[in-house]
Amino acid sequence: MSLSEFTVLPIAASRVEADLGGFGLRNGVTNIWAVGQEQQVQAEVLGSSVLVRARPVEYSFDYGDGTATVTTSEPGGPLPESVLQDSATAFETDTATSHRYTETGTYSVRVVTTFEGEYQVAGGGWIPIPGTTQVASAPFTVDIWRTKHLHVSGPCVPGQKAAGCAD
């Protein structure tokens, strides 16, 4: 099996996920990760049936805001539930695949997964395929909002509109 044959196999792309369904705050941390896995694909090479194994080895994240991309051998993952329950901590917990958006907006995040391959003929040993192939994910939308802080002192006065007071 050659690299050119490997690159045209139907290898499934990783998918992008994010904590809080992709909701984030401007200048806060948005935790994003890839979900991919080792795959096996049957192929026909020179009249013989071969089993090909594709293993993800690298993930390149494009966060959609025109700033830096991140390339890592780790796909990342969700934050622990204990961190997610405290929104202040969740928006400040950096990971290897998280990103800080400096502007509000809706962004399309993509990940390109690099796969190494090997193949097996008739149940024999695994033979490495020289080189790698890359598969791009479908876009994942993140929605970044801004926060507004108001400082209030004193009690609410009936009939007076003020932040944090009912009308």
Short mmCIF file of N, CA and C in Angstrom, two decimals:
data_model
loop_
_atom_site.label_atom_id
_atom_site.label_comp_id
_atom_site.label_asym_id
_atom_site.label_seq_id
_atom_site.Cartn_x
_atom_site.Cartn_y
_atom_site.Cartn_z
N MET A 1 0.84 -1.17 0.00
CA MET A 1 0.00 0.00 0.00
C MET A 1 0.89 1.23 0.00
N SER A 2 0.60 2.14 -0.91
CA SER A 2 1.38 3.37 -1.03
C SER A 2 0.70 4.51 -0.28
N LEU A 3 1.44 5.59 -0.09
CA LEU A 3 0.87 6.77 0.56
C LEU A 3 -0.28 7.33 -0.27
N SER A 4 -0.15 7.34 -1.59
CA SER A 4 -1.23 7.88 -2.42
C SER A 4 -2.50 7.04 -2.28
N GLU A 5 -2.37 5.74 -2.11
CA GLU A 5 -3.55 4.90 -1.87
C GLU A 5 -4.13 5.16 -0.48
N PHE A 6 -3.28 5.38 0.49
CA PHE A 6 -3.72 5.65 1.86
C PHE A 6 -4.51 6.95 1.94
N THR A 7 -4.06 7.98 1.22
CA THR A 7 -4.69 9.30 1.32
C THR A 7 -6.09 9.35 0.74
N VAL A 8 -6.47 8.38 -0.07
CA VAL A 8 -7.82 8.41 -0.67
C VAL A 8 -8.80 7.47 0.03
N LEU A 9 -8.35 6.80 1.08
CA LEU A 9 -9.26 5.92 1.83
C LEU A 9 -10.30 6.75 2.58
N PRO A 10 -11.48 6.17 2.83
CA PRO A 10 -12.54 6.90 3.55
C PRO A 10 -12.30 6.92 5.06
N ILE A 11 -11.31 7.68 5.48
CA ILE A 11 -10.99 7.81 6.90
C ILE A 11 -11.89 8.90 7.47
N ALA A 12 -12.60 8.58 8.53
CA ALA A 12 -13.53 9.53 9.14
C ALA A 12 -12.76 10.64 9.85
N ALA A 13 -13.21 11.86 9.66
CA ALA A 13 -12.60 13.01 10.32
C ALA A 13 -12.93 13.00 11.81
N SER A 14 -12.05 13.59 12.59
CA SER A 14 -12.38 13.84 14.00
C SER A 14 -13.50 14.87 14.02
N ARG A 15 -14.22 14.92 15.12
CA ARG A 15 -15.22 15.98 15.26
C ARG A 15 -14.79 16.91 16.38
N VAL A 16 -15.20 18.15 16.28
CA VAL A 16 -14.85 19.17 17.27
C VAL A 16 -15.97 19.27 18.29
N GLU A 17 -15.60 19.37 19.57
CA GLU A 17 -16.57 19.59 20.64
C GLU A 17 -16.04 20.66 21.56
N ALA A 18 -16.93 21.21 22.39
CA ALA A 18 -16.53 22.25 23.34
C ALA A 18 -17.41 22.15 24.58
N ASP A 19 -16.82 22.54 25.71
CA ASP A 19 -17.61 22.63 26.94
C ASP A 19 -18.70 23.68 26.75
N LEU A 20 -19.77 23.52 27.48
CA LEU A 20 -20.90 24.45 27.48
C LEU A 20 -21.51 24.61 26.09
N GLY A 21 -21.39 23.58 25.28
CA GLY A 21 -22.00 23.58 23.95
C GLY A 21 -21.41 24.57 22.99
N GLY A 22 -20.23 25.09 23.30
CA GLY A 22 -19.60 26.06 22.43
C GLY A 22 -19.86 27.50 22.83
N PHE A 23 -20.48 27.70 23.98
CA PHE A 23 -20.69 29.06 24.51
C PHE A 23 -19.43 29.50 25.23
N GLY A 24 -19.00 30.74 24.99
CA GLY A 24 -17.83 31.27 25.67
C GLY A 24 -17.97 32.75 25.90
N LEU A 25 -17.04 33.30 26.67
CA LEU A 25 -17.03 34.72 26.97
C LEU A 25 -15.78 35.37 26.38
N ARG A 26 -15.96 36.59 25.89
CA ARG A 26 -14.83 37.35 25.37
C ARG A 26 -13.75 37.46 26.45
N ASN A 27 -12.52 37.17 26.08
CA ASN A 27 -11.35 37.16 26.96
C ASN A 27 -11.36 36.05 28.00
N GLY A 28 -12.34 35.18 27.96
CA GLY A 28 -12.35 34.01 28.82
C GLY A 28 -11.86 32.81 28.04
N VAL A 29 -11.64 31.72 28.73
CA VAL A 29 -11.17 30.49 28.08
C VAL A 29 -12.36 29.70 27.55
N THR A 30 -12.27 29.29 26.30
CA THR A 30 -13.25 28.38 25.71
C THR A 30 -12.52 27.06 25.48
N ASN A 31 -12.95 26.02 26.18
CA ASN A 31 -12.28 24.73 26.07
C ASN A 31 -12.86 23.95 24.89
N ILE A 32 -11.99 23.63 23.94
CA ILE A 32 -12.35 22.96 22.69
C ILE A 32 -11.47 21.73 22.56
N TRP A 33 -12.02 20.66 21.99
CA TRP A 33 -11.20 19.45 21.80
C TRP A 33 -11.68 18.68 20.58
N ALA A 34 -10.89 17.69 20.19
CA ALA A 34 -11.21 16.83 19.05
C ALA A 34 -11.59 15.45 19.56
N VAL A 35 -12.53 14.84 18.88
CA VAL A 35 -12.91 13.46 19.17
C VAL A 35 -12.62 12.66 17.91
N GLY A 36 -11.61 11.83 17.99
CA GLY A 36 -11.22 10.98 16.86
C GLY A 36 -10.75 9.65 17.40
N GLN A 37 -10.60 8.70 16.54
CA GLN A 37 -10.19 7.39 17.01
C GLN A 37 -9.46 6.61 15.93
N GLU A 38 -8.79 5.58 16.36
CA GLU A 38 -8.16 4.66 15.41
C GLU A 38 -9.27 4.01 14.60
N GLN A 39 -9.01 3.80 13.32
CA GLN A 39 -10.02 3.22 12.42
C GLN A 39 -9.40 2.12 11.58
N GLN A 40 -10.24 1.19 11.16
CA GLN A 40 -9.80 0.16 10.23
C GLN A 40 -10.68 0.22 8.99
N VAL A 41 -10.04 0.11 7.83
CA VAL A 41 -10.73 0.20 6.55
C VAL A 41 -10.26 -0.94 5.67
N GLN A 42 -11.19 -1.62 5.01
CA GLN A 42 -10.84 -2.66 4.02
C GLN A 42 -10.56 -1.96 2.70
N ALA A 43 -9.52 -2.41 2.01
CA ALA A 43 -9.17 -1.85 0.70
C ALA A 43 -8.70 -2.97 -0.22
N GLU A 44 -8.73 -2.68 -1.50
CA GLU A 44 -8.26 -3.62 -2.51
C GLU A 44 -6.98 -3.03 -3.11
N VAL A 45 -5.88 -3.78 -3.03
CA VAL A 45 -4.61 -3.32 -3.57
C VAL A 45 -4.03 -4.44 -4.44
N LEU A 46 -3.82 -4.13 -5.70
CA LEU A 46 -3.27 -5.10 -6.66
C LEU A 46 -4.02 -6.43 -6.62
N GLY A 47 -5.34 -6.34 -6.53
CA GLY A 47 -6.18 -7.53 -6.54
C GLY A 47 -6.27 -8.26 -5.22
N SER A 48 -5.62 -7.76 -4.18
CA SER A 48 -5.67 -8.41 -2.88
C SER A 48 -6.42 -7.53 -1.89
N SER A 49 -7.15 -8.18 -1.01
CA SER A 49 -7.85 -7.46 0.05
C SER A 49 -6.87 -7.18 1.19
N VAL A 50 -6.80 -5.93 1.59
CA VAL A 50 -5.93 -5.55 2.71
C VAL A 50 -6.75 -4.82 3.76
N LEU A 51 -6.32 -4.97 4.99
CA LEU A 51 -6.93 -4.24 6.10
C LEU A 51 -5.98 -3.11 6.45
N VAL A 52 -6.51 -1.89 6.46
CA VAL A 52 -5.69 -0.71 6.76
C VAL A 52 -6.12 -0.16 8.11
N ARG A 53 -5.14 0.17 8.94
CA ARG A 53 -5.40 0.78 10.24
C ARG A 53 -4.86 2.21 10.20
N ALA A 54 -5.74 3.18 10.50
CA ALA A 54 -5.35 4.59 10.53
C ALA A 54 -5.43 5.06 11.98
N ARG A 55 -4.33 5.64 12.48
CA ARG A 55 -4.24 6.06 13.88
C ARG A 55 -3.98 7.57 13.94
N PRO A 56 -4.85 8.33 14.66
CA PRO A 56 -4.60 9.77 14.77
C PRO A 56 -3.35 10.04 15.60
N VAL A 57 -2.48 10.92 15.08
CA VAL A 57 -1.23 11.22 15.78
C VAL A 57 -1.02 12.71 16.01
N GLU A 58 -1.83 13.56 15.36
CA GLU A 58 -1.66 15.00 15.53
C GLU A 58 -2.97 15.71 15.19
N TYR A 59 -3.21 16.79 15.91
CA TYR A 59 -4.44 17.58 15.73
C TYR A 59 -4.04 19.04 15.56
N SER A 60 -4.51 19.68 14.49
CA SER A 60 -4.25 21.10 14.25
C SER A 60 -5.58 21.85 14.33
N PHE A 61 -5.70 22.69 15.36
CA PHE A 61 -6.93 23.43 15.60
C PHE A 61 -6.85 24.81 14.96
N ASP A 62 -7.90 25.17 14.22
CA ASP A 62 -8.08 26.53 13.69
C ASP A 62 -9.33 27.06 14.37
N TYR A 63 -9.17 28.09 15.20
CA TYR A 63 -10.26 28.58 16.04
C TYR A 63 -11.19 29.54 15.32
N GLY A 64 -10.90 29.87 14.07
CA GLY A 64 -11.83 30.62 13.26
C GLY A 64 -11.79 32.13 13.43
N ASP A 65 -10.89 32.63 14.27
CA ASP A 65 -10.84 34.08 14.48
C ASP A 65 -9.62 34.74 13.84
N GLY A 66 -8.88 33.97 13.03
CA GLY A 66 -7.75 34.53 12.32
C GLY A 66 -6.50 34.70 13.16
N THR A 67 -6.52 34.23 14.41
CA THR A 67 -5.32 34.33 15.24
C THR A 67 -4.55 33.02 15.13
N ALA A 68 -3.88 32.66 16.15
CA ALA A 68 -3.02 31.48 16.14
C ALA A 68 -3.80 30.19 15.99
N THR A 69 -3.12 29.19 15.45
CA THR A 69 -3.63 27.83 15.45
C THR A 69 -2.78 27.04 16.44
N VAL A 70 -3.30 25.91 16.88
CA VAL A 70 -2.58 25.05 17.82
C VAL A 70 -2.45 23.67 17.21
N THR A 71 -1.24 23.13 17.22
CA THR A 71 -1.00 21.76 16.76
C THR A 71 -0.44 20.97 17.94
N THR A 72 -1.07 19.83 18.21
CA THR A 72 -0.69 19.03 19.37
C THR A 72 -0.90 17.55 19.08
N SER A 73 -0.21 16.71 19.81
CA SER A 73 -0.41 15.26 19.67
C SER A 73 -1.58 14.78 20.53
N GLU A 74 -2.09 15.65 21.37
CA GLU A 74 -3.22 15.30 22.24
C GLU A 74 -4.50 15.95 21.73
N PRO A 75 -5.62 15.23 21.73
CA PRO A 75 -6.87 15.80 21.22
C PRO A 75 -7.56 16.75 22.20
N GLY A 76 -7.10 16.78 23.45
CA GLY A 76 -7.81 17.57 24.46
C GLY A 76 -8.98 16.77 25.01
N GLY A 77 -9.82 17.43 25.78
CA GLY A 77 -10.98 16.76 26.36
C GLY A 77 -11.77 17.71 27.22
N PRO A 78 -12.93 17.28 27.67
CA PRO A 78 -13.78 18.16 28.47
C PRO A 78 -13.16 18.43 29.84
N LEU A 79 -13.53 19.56 30.41
CA LEU A 79 -13.12 19.88 31.77
C LEU A 79 -13.88 19.00 32.74
N PRO A 80 -13.31 18.73 33.91
CA PRO A 80 -14.03 17.94 34.91
C PRO A 80 -15.33 18.66 35.33
N GLU A 81 -16.32 17.88 35.67
CA GLU A 81 -17.63 18.43 36.06
C GLU A 81 -17.49 19.41 37.22
N SER A 82 -16.59 19.14 38.15
CA SER A 82 -16.41 20.04 39.30
C SER A 82 -15.95 21.43 38.84
N VAL A 83 -15.16 21.51 37.78
CA VAL A 83 -14.71 22.80 37.25
C VAL A 83 -15.86 23.48 36.50
N LEU A 84 -16.62 22.72 35.73
CA LEU A 84 -17.72 23.30 34.95
C LEU A 84 -18.82 23.87 35.84
N GLN A 85 -18.98 23.36 37.03
CA GLN A 85 -20.04 23.84 37.92
C GLN A 85 -19.73 25.24 38.45
N ASP A 86 -18.49 25.66 38.41
CA ASP A 86 -18.10 27.00 38.86
C ASP A 86 -17.72 27.79 37.61
N SER A 87 -18.65 28.62 37.10
CA SER A 87 -18.41 29.29 35.82
C SER A 87 -17.16 30.16 35.84
N ALA A 88 -16.85 30.80 36.97
CA ALA A 88 -15.64 31.62 37.03
C ALA A 88 -14.40 30.77 36.78
N THR A 89 -14.37 29.59 37.36
CA THR A 89 -13.23 28.69 37.16
C THR A 89 -13.23 28.13 35.74
N ALA A 90 -14.39 27.77 35.23
CA ALA A 90 -14.49 27.19 33.88
C ALA A 90 -13.97 28.15 32.82
N PHE A 91 -14.26 29.43 32.95
CA PHE A 91 -13.83 30.41 31.95
C PHE A 91 -12.39 30.88 32.15
N GLU A 92 -11.70 30.33 33.15
CA GLU A 92 -10.31 30.68 33.40
C GLU A 92 -9.37 29.47 33.41
N THR A 93 -9.88 28.29 33.08
CA THR A 93 -9.07 27.08 33.10
C THR A 93 -8.53 26.78 31.70
N ASP A 94 -7.23 27.06 31.53
CA ASP A 94 -6.59 26.80 30.24
C ASP A 94 -6.30 25.30 30.08
N THR A 95 -6.41 24.83 28.85
CA THR A 95 -6.00 23.48 28.50
C THR A 95 -5.11 23.58 27.27
N ALA A 96 -4.54 22.47 26.86
CA ALA A 96 -3.65 22.47 25.69
C ALA A 96 -4.38 22.83 24.40
N THR A 97 -5.70 22.67 24.38
CA THR A 97 -6.46 22.93 23.16
C THR A 97 -7.50 24.04 23.33
N SER A 98 -7.47 24.76 24.46
CA SER A 98 -8.43 25.84 24.67
C SER A 98 -7.98 27.11 23.94
N HIS A 99 -8.89 28.10 23.89
CA HIS A 99 -8.60 29.34 23.17
C HIS A 99 -9.31 30.50 23.85
N ARG A 100 -8.67 31.67 23.84
CA ARG A 100 -9.28 32.91 24.34
C ARG A 100 -9.64 33.77 23.13
N TYR A 101 -10.92 34.02 22.97
CA TYR A 101 -11.39 34.90 21.91
C TYR A 101 -11.40 36.32 22.45
N THR A 102 -10.84 37.26 21.70
CA THR A 102 -10.76 38.64 22.17
C THR A 102 -11.91 39.50 21.65
N GLU A 103 -12.72 38.95 20.78
CA GLU A 103 -13.87 39.68 20.24
C GLU A 103 -15.11 38.79 20.33
N THR A 104 -16.27 39.43 20.51
CA THR A 104 -17.52 38.68 20.49
C THR A 104 -17.80 38.24 19.06
N GLY A 105 -18.64 37.24 18.92
CA GLY A 105 -19.02 36.78 17.59
C GLY A 105 -19.26 35.30 17.54
N THR A 106 -19.58 34.85 16.36
CA THR A 106 -19.78 33.43 16.10
C THR A 106 -18.63 32.97 15.22
N TYR A 107 -17.96 31.90 15.64
CA TYR A 107 -16.76 31.44 14.95
C TYR A 107 -16.91 29.97 14.57
N SER A 108 -16.32 29.61 13.43
CA SER A 108 -16.29 28.21 12.98
C SER A 108 -14.93 27.62 13.32
N VAL A 109 -14.94 26.63 14.19
CA VAL A 109 -13.71 25.96 14.61
C VAL A 109 -13.57 24.68 13.78
N ARG A 110 -12.35 24.44 13.33
CA ARG A 110 -12.06 23.21 12.58
C ARG A 110 -10.80 22.57 13.15
N VAL A 111 -10.70 21.28 12.95
CA VAL A 111 -9.48 20.57 13.31
C VAL A 111 -9.09 19.68 12.13
N VAL A 112 -7.81 19.69 11.83
CA VAL A 112 -7.26 18.78 10.83
C VAL A 112 -6.50 17.71 11.60
N THR A 113 -6.91 16.47 11.40
CA THR A 113 -6.28 15.35 12.09
C THR A 113 -5.30 14.66 11.15
N THR A 114 -4.09 14.46 11.64
CA THR A 114 -3.07 13.74 10.88
C THR A 114 -3.09 12.28 11.33
N PHE A 115 -3.16 11.37 10.36
CA PHE A 115 -3.20 9.93 10.62
C PHE A 115 -1.96 9.25 10.09
N GLU A 116 -1.42 8.33 10.87
CA GLU A 116 -0.41 7.39 10.40
C GLU A 116 -1.14 6.11 10.05
N GLY A 117 -0.58 5.34 9.13
CA GLY A 117 -1.25 4.12 8.73
C GLY A 117 -0.34 2.92 8.66
N GLU A 118 -0.97 1.78 8.71
CA GLU A 118 -0.31 0.50 8.49
C GLU A 118 -1.34 -0.44 7.89
N TYR A 119 -0.84 -1.46 7.21
CA TYR A 119 -1.77 -2.39 6.57
C TYR A 119 -1.35 -3.83 6.82
N GLN A 120 -2.32 -4.71 6.57
CA GLN A 120 -2.14 -6.13 6.82
C GLN A 120 -2.76 -6.89 5.65
N VAL A 121 -2.05 -7.87 5.14
CA VAL A 121 -2.54 -8.70 4.04
C VAL A 121 -2.79 -10.09 4.58
N ALA A 122 -4.00 -10.59 4.36
CA ALA A 122 -4.37 -11.96 4.72
C ALA A 122 -4.02 -12.33 6.16
N GLY A 123 -4.26 -11.42 7.08
CA GLY A 123 -4.03 -11.71 8.50
C GLY A 123 -2.59 -11.74 8.92
N GLY A 124 -1.67 -11.32 8.03
CA GLY A 124 -0.25 -11.30 8.37
C GLY A 124 0.08 -10.15 9.32
N GLY A 125 1.35 -9.87 9.44
CA GLY A 125 1.79 -8.78 10.33
C GLY A 125 1.47 -7.41 9.75
N TRP A 126 1.48 -6.42 10.62
CA TRP A 126 1.20 -5.04 10.22
C TRP A 126 2.44 -4.45 9.56
N ILE A 127 2.22 -3.78 8.43
CA ILE A 127 3.29 -3.15 7.66
C ILE A 127 3.04 -1.65 7.64
N PRO A 128 4.01 -0.83 8.08
CA PRO A 128 3.79 0.62 8.10
C PRO A 128 3.63 1.20 6.69
N ILE A 129 2.78 2.20 6.59
CA ILE A 129 2.64 2.96 5.34
C ILE A 129 3.52 4.20 5.50
N PRO A 130 4.44 4.43 4.57
CA PRO A 130 5.31 5.60 4.71
C PRO A 130 4.52 6.90 4.54
N GLY A 131 4.71 7.85 5.46
CA GLY A 131 4.02 9.13 5.38
C GLY A 131 2.73 9.16 6.19
N THR A 132 2.03 10.26 6.06
CA THR A 132 0.77 10.46 6.79
C THR A 132 -0.27 11.06 5.86
N THR A 133 -1.52 11.04 6.32
CA THR A 133 -2.59 11.72 5.60
C THR A 133 -3.33 12.61 6.58
N GLN A 134 -3.93 13.65 6.06
CA GLN A 134 -4.66 14.59 6.90
C GLN A 134 -6.12 14.63 6.48
N VAL A 135 -7.00 14.70 7.50
CA VAL A 135 -8.43 14.74 7.25
C VAL A 135 -9.01 15.91 8.05
N ALA A 136 -9.74 16.79 7.35
CA ALA A 136 -10.32 17.98 7.98
C ALA A 136 -11.71 17.68 8.52
N SER A 137 -12.01 18.26 9.67
CA SER A 137 -13.31 18.08 10.30
C SER A 137 -14.36 18.99 9.67
N ALA A 138 -15.59 18.71 9.99
CA ALA A 138 -16.68 19.65 9.70
C ALA A 138 -16.54 20.80 10.69
N PRO A 139 -17.02 21.99 10.34
CA PRO A 139 -16.91 23.11 11.28
C PRO A 139 -17.81 22.93 12.50
N PHE A 140 -17.34 23.46 13.62
CA PHE A 140 -18.10 23.49 14.87
C PHE A 140 -18.25 24.96 15.25
N THR A 141 -19.46 25.37 15.55
CA THR A 141 -19.71 26.78 15.85
C THR A 141 -19.58 27.07 17.33
N VAL A 142 -18.79 28.10 17.65
CA VAL A 142 -18.73 28.62 19.01
C VAL A 142 -19.32 30.03 18.99
N ASP A 143 -20.00 30.37 20.06
CA ASP A 143 -20.67 31.66 20.18
C ASP A 143 -20.06 32.39 21.38
N ILE A 144 -19.38 33.48 21.11
CA ILE A 144 -18.65 34.21 22.15
C ILE A 144 -19.40 35.50 22.49
N TRP A 145 -19.73 35.64 23.75
CA TRP A 145 -20.48 36.80 24.25
C TRP A 145 -19.57 37.67 25.09
N ARG A 146 -20.04 38.86 25.38
CA ARG A 146 -19.32 39.75 26.29
C ARG A 146 -20.06 39.77 27.62
N THR A 147 -19.37 40.17 28.65
CA THR A 147 -19.99 40.34 29.96
C THR A 147 -19.95 41.82 30.30
N LYS A 148 -20.85 42.22 31.17
CA LYS A 148 -20.91 43.59 31.62
C LYS A 148 -21.01 43.57 33.13
N HIS A 149 -20.10 44.25 33.77
CA HIS A 149 -20.09 44.30 35.23
C HIS A 149 -20.69 45.62 35.69
N LEU A 150 -21.58 45.54 36.66
CA LEU A 150 -22.18 46.73 37.26
C LEU A 150 -21.91 46.69 38.75
N HIS A 151 -21.50 47.80 39.29
CA HIS A 151 -21.29 47.90 40.73
C HIS A 151 -22.48 48.66 41.32
N VAL A 152 -23.09 48.06 42.29
CA VAL A 152 -24.30 48.63 42.88
C VAL A 152 -24.08 48.77 44.38
N SER A 153 -24.45 49.92 44.91
CA SER A 153 -24.39 50.08 46.36
C SER A 153 -25.74 50.60 46.84
N GLY A 154 -26.12 50.20 47.98
CA GLY A 154 -27.38 50.66 48.55
C GLY A 154 -28.54 49.76 48.20
N PRO A 155 -29.64 49.95 48.89
CA PRO A 155 -30.82 49.11 48.66
C PRO A 155 -31.60 49.55 47.42
N CYS A 156 -32.44 48.65 46.92
CA CYS A 156 -33.32 48.98 45.81
C CYS A 156 -34.44 49.88 46.32
N VAL A 157 -34.81 50.88 45.53
CA VAL A 157 -35.88 51.81 45.89
C VAL A 157 -37.07 51.52 44.99
N PRO A 158 -38.24 51.26 45.55
CA PRO A 158 -39.42 50.97 44.72
C PRO A 158 -39.67 52.09 43.71
N GLY A 159 -39.93 51.69 42.47
CA GLY A 159 -40.23 52.64 41.41
C GLY A 159 -39.00 53.24 40.74
N GLN A 160 -37.83 52.97 41.24
CA GLN A 160 -36.60 53.50 40.66
C GLN A 160 -35.88 52.37 39.91
N LYS A 161 -35.52 52.61 38.65
CA LYS A 161 -34.82 51.59 37.87
C LYS A 161 -33.35 51.61 38.24
N ALA A 162 -32.84 50.46 38.59
CA ALA A 162 -31.43 50.33 38.89
C ALA A 162 -30.98 48.90 38.60
N ALA A 163 -29.71 48.73 38.30
CA ALA A 163 -29.18 47.39 38.03
C ALA A 163 -29.41 46.48 39.21
N GLY A 164 -29.92 45.30 38.94
CA GLY A 164 -30.14 44.31 40.00
C GLY A 164 -31.41 44.50 40.78
N CYS A 165 -32.19 45.54 40.48
CA CYS A 165 -33.45 45.79 41.20
C CYS A 165 -34.63 45.53 40.29
N ALA A 166 -35.68 44.95 40.85
CA ALA A 166 -36.92 44.76 40.09
C ALA A 166 -37.61 46.12 39.95
N ASP A 167 -38.34 46.32 38.88
CA ASP A 167 -39.06 47.60 38.69
C ASP A 167 -40.13 47.80 39.71
#
